[in-house]
PDB file of C-alpha atoms in Angstrom:
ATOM      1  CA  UNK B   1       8.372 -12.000   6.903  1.00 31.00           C
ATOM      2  CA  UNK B   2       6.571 -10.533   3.742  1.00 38.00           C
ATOM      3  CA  UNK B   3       7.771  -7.536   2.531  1.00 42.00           C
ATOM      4  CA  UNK B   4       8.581  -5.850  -1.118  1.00 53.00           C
ATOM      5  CA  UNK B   5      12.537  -5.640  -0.567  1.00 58.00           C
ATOM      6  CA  UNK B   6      13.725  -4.064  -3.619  1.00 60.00           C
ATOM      7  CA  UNK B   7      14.327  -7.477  -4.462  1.00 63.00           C
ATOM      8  CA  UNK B   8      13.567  -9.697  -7.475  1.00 61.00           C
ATOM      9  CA  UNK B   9      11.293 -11.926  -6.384  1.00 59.00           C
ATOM     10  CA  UNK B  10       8.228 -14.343  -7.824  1.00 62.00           C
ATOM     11  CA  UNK B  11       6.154 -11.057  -8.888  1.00 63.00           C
ATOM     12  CA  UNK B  12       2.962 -13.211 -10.088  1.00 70.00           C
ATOM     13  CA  UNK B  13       2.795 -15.370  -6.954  1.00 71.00           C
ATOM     14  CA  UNK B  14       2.985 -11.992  -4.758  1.00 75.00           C
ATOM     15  CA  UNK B  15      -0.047 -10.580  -6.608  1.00 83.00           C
ATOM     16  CA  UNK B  16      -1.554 -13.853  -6.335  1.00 87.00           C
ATOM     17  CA  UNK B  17      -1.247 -13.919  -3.273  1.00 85.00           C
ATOM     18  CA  UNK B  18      -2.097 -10.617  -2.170  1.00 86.00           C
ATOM     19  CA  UNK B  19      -5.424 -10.623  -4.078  1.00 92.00           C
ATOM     20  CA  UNK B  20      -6.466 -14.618  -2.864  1.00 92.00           C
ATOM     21  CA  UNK B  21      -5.776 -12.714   0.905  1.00 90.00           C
ATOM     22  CA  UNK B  22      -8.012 -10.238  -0.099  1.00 92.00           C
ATOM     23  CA  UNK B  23     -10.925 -12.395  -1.162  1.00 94.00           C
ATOM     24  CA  UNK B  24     -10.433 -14.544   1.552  1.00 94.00           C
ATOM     25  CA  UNK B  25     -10.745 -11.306   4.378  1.00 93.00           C
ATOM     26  CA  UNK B  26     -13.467 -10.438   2.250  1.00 95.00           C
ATOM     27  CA  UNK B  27     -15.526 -13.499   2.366  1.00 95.00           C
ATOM     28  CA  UNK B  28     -15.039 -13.892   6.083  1.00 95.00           C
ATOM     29  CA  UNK B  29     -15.687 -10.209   6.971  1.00 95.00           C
ATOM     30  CA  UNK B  30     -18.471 -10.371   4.360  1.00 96.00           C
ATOM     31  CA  UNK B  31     -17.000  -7.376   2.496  1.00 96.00           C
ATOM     32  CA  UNK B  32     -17.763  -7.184  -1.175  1.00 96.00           C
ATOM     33  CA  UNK B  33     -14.514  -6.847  -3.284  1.00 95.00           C
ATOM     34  CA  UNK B  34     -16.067  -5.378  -6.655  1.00 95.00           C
ATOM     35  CA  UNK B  35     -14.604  -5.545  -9.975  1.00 95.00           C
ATOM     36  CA  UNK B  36     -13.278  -1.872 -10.277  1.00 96.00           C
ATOM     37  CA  UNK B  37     -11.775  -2.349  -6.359  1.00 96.00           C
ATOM     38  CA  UNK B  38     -10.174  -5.551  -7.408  1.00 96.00           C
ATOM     39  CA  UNK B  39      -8.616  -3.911 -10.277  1.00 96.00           C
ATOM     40  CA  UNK B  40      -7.743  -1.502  -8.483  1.00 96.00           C
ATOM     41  CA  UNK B  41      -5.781  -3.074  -6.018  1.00 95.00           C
ATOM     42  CA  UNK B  42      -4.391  -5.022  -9.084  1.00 93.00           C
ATOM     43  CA  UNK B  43      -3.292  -2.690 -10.273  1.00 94.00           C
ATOM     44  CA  UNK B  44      -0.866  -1.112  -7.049  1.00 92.00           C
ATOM     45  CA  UNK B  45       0.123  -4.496  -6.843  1.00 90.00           C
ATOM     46  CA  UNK B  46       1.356  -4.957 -10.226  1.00 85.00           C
ATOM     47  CA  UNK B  47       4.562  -2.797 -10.014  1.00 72.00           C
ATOM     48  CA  UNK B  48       4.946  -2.175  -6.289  1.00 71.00           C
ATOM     49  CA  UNK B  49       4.781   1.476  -6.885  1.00 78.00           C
ATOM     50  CA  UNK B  50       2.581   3.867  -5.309  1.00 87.00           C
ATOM     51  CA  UNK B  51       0.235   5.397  -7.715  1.00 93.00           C
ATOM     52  CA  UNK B  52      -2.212   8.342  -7.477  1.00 94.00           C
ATOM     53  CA  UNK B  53      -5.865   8.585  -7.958  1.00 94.00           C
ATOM     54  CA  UNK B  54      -5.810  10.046 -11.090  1.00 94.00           C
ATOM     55  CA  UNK B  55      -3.277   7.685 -12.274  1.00 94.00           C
ATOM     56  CA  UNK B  56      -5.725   4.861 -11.352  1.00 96.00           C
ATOM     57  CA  UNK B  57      -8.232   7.006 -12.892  1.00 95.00           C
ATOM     58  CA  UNK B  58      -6.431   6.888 -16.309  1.00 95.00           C
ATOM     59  CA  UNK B  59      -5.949   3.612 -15.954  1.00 94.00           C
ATOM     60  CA  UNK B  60      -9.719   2.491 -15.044  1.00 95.00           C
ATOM     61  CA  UNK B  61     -11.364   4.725 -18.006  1.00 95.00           C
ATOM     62  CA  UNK B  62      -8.808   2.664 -20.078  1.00 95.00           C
ATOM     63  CA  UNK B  63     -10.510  -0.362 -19.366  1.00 95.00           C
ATOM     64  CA  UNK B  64     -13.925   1.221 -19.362  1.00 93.00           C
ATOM     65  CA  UNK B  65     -14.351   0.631 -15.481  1.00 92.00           C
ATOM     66  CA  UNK B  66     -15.680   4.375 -14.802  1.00 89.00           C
ATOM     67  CA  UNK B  67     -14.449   7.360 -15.906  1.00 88.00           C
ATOM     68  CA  UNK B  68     -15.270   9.745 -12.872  1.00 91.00           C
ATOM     69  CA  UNK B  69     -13.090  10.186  -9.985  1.00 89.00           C
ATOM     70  CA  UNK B  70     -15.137   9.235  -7.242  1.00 92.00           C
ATOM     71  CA  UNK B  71     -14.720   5.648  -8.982  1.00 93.00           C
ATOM     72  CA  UNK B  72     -11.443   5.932  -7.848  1.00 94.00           C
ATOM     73  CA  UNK B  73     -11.440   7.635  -4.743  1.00 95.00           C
ATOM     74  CA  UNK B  74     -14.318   5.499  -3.573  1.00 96.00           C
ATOM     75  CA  UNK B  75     -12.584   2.144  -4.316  1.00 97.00           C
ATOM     76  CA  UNK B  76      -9.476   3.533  -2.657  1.00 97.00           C
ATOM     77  CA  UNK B  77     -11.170   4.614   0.504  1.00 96.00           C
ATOM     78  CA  UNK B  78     -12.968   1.200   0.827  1.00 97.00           C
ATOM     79  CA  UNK B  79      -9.215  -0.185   0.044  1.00 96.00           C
ATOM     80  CA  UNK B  80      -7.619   1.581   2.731  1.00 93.00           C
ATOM     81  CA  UNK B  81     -10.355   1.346   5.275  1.00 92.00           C
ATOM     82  CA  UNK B  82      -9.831  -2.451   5.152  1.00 92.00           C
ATOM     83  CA  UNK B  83      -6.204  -2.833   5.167  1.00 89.00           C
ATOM     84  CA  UNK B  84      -5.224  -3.866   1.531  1.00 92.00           C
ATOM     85  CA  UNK B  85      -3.884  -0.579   0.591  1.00 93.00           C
ATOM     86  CA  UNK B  86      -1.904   2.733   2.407  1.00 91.00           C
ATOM     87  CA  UNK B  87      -1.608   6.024   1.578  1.00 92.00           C
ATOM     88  CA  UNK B  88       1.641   7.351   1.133  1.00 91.00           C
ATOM     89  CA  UNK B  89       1.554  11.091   2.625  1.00 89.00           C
ATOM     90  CA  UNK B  90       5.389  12.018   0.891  1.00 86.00           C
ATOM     91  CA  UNK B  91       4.053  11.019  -2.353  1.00 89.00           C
ATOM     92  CA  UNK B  92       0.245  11.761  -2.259  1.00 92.00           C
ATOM     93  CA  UNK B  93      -0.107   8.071  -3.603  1.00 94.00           C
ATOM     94  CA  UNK B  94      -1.097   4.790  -2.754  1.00 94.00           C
ATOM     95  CA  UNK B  95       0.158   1.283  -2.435  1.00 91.00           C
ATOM     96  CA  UNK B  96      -0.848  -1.957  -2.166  1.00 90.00           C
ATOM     97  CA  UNK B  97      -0.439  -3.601   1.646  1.00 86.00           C
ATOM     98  CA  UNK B  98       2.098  -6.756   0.734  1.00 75.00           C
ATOM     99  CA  UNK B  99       1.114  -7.660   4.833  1.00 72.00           C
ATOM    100  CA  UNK B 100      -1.284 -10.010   4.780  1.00 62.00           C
ATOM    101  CA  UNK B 101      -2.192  -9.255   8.609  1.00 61.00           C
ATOM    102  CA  UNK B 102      -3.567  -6.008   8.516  1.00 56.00           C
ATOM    103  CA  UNK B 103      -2.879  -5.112  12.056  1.00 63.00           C
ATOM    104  CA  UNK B 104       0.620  -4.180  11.313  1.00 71.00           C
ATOM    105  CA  UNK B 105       2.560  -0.480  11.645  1.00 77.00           C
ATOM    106  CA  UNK B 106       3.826  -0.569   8.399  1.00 82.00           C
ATOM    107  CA  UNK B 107       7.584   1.565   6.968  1.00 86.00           C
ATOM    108  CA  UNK B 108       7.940   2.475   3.928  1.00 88.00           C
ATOM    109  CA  UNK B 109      11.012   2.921   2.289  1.00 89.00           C
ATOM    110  CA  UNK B 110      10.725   5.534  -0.323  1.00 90.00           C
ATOM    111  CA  UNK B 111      13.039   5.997  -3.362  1.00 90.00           C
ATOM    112  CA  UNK B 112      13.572   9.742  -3.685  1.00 89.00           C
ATOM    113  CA  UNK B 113      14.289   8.794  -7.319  1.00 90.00           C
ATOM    114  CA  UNK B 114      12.147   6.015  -8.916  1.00 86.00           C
ATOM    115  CA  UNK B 115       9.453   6.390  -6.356  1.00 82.00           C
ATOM    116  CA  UNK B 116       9.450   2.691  -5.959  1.00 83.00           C
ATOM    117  CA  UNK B 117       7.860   1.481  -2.479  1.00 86.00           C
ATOM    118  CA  UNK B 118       9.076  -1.228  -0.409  1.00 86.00           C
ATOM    119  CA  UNK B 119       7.278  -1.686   3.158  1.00 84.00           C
ATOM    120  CA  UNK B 120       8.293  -3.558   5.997  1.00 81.00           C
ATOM    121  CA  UNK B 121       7.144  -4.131   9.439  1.00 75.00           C
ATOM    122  CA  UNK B 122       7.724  -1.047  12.296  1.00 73.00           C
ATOM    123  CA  UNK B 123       7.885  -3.189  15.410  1.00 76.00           C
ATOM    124  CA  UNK B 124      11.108  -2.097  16.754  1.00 77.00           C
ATOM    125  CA  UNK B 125      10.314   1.304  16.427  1.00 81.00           C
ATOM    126  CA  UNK B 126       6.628   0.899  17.315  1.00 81.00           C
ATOM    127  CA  UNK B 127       7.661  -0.439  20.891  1.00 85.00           C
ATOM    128  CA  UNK B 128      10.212   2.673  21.440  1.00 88.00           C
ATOM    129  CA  UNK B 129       7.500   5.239  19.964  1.00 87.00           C
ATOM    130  CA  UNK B 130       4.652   3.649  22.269  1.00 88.00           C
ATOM    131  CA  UNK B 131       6.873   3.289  25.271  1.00 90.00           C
ATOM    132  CA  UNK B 132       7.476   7.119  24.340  1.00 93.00           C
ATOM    133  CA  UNK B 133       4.010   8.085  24.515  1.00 92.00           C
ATOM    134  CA  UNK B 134       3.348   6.245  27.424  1.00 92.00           C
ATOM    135  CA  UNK B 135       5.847   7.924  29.407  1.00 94.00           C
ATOM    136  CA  UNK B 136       4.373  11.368  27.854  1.00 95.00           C
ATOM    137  CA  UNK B 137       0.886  10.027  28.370  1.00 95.00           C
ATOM    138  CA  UNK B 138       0.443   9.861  25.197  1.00 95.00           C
ATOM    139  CA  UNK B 139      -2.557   7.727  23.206  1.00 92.00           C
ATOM    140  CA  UNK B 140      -1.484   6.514  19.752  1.00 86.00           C
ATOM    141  CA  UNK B 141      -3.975   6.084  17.038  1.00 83.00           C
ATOM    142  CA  UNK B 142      -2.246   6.054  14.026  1.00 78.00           C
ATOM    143  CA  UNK B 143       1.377   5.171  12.629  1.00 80.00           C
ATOM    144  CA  UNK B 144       2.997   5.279   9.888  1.00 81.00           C
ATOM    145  CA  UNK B 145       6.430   5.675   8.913  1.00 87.00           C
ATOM    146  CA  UNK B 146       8.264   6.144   5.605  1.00 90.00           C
ATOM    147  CA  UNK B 147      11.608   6.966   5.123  1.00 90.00           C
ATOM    148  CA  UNK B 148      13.285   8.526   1.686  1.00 93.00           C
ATOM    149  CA  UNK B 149      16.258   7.366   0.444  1.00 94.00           C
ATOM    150  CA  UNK B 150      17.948   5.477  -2.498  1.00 94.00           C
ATOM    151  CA  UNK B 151      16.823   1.640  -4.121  1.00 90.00           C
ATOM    152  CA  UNK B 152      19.683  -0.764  -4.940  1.00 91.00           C
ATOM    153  CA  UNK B 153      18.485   0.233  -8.759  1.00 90.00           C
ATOM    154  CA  UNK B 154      19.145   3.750  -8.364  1.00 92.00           C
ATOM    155  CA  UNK B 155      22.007   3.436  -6.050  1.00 94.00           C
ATOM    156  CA  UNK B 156      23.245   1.182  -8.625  1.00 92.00           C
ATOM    157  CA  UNK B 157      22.132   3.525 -11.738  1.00 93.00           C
ATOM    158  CA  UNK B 158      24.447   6.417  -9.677  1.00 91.00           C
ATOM    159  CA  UNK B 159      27.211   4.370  -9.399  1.00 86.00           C
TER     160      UNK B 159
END
């Protein structure tokens, strides 16, 4: 099962990966995956972090990509919209999707610390929040759920 762990792990083979998925969904859905929202997906892949828009911003009038922030905000959206990236409500940020199936309830796991972002599938607690809403009537649309706590690093670092 993909999923950013906390863990060391092959990071040029997961961005790799995660951006050959991309073009591949892209190509099939007949999606266009531009420079500046390539890069920009590159770029919340790069340190499994969650970044903001104006941090991508910075980072895109850097490399002379655009330097207004509906550059950002636009790639983002189209990002999102498709699957290859989630916002993170707790931080106001985003992050890269390291699930290559896009119809997943994603977790995150949220340092309170470092910030760091690991996500892993919900299906356990998918089933008991639909069977929930079911039993209420309920219609879900939309879940996500992230949960703050410590990494091994910082857990470590407190030691």
């Amino acid at each position: 099962m993909p999923q950013n762990d906390f863990k060391n792990h092959d990071h040029n083979h997961c961005v790799q990966d995660a951006i050959a998925a991309a073009e591949a969904k892209c190509t099939a859905e007949n999606l266009r995956l531009t420079p500046v929202r390539r890069r920009v997906l590159e770029l919340l892949l790069e340190g499994h972090r969650a970044l903001g828009a104006y941090d991508i911003l910075k980072q895109l009038q850097a490399e002379n990509l655009g330097s207004q922030p509906p550059i950002a905000y636009r790639a983002l959206q189209f990002l999102t919209t498709h699957g290859f990236v989630h916002r993170i409500e707790r931080l106001n940020a985003y992050v890269a999707c390291v699930f290559s199936d896009s119809n997943h309830q994603p977790t995150f796991m949220i340092c309170r610390e470092c910030d760091s972002v690991a996500e892993a599938g919900a299906h356990p607690v998918k089933e008991s929040l639909d069977h929930a809403a079911e039993t209420m009537g309920f219609t879900p649309e939309h879940m996500m759920i992230e949960v703050e706590g410590l990494c091994p690093v910082c857990v470590e670092a407190q030691a």
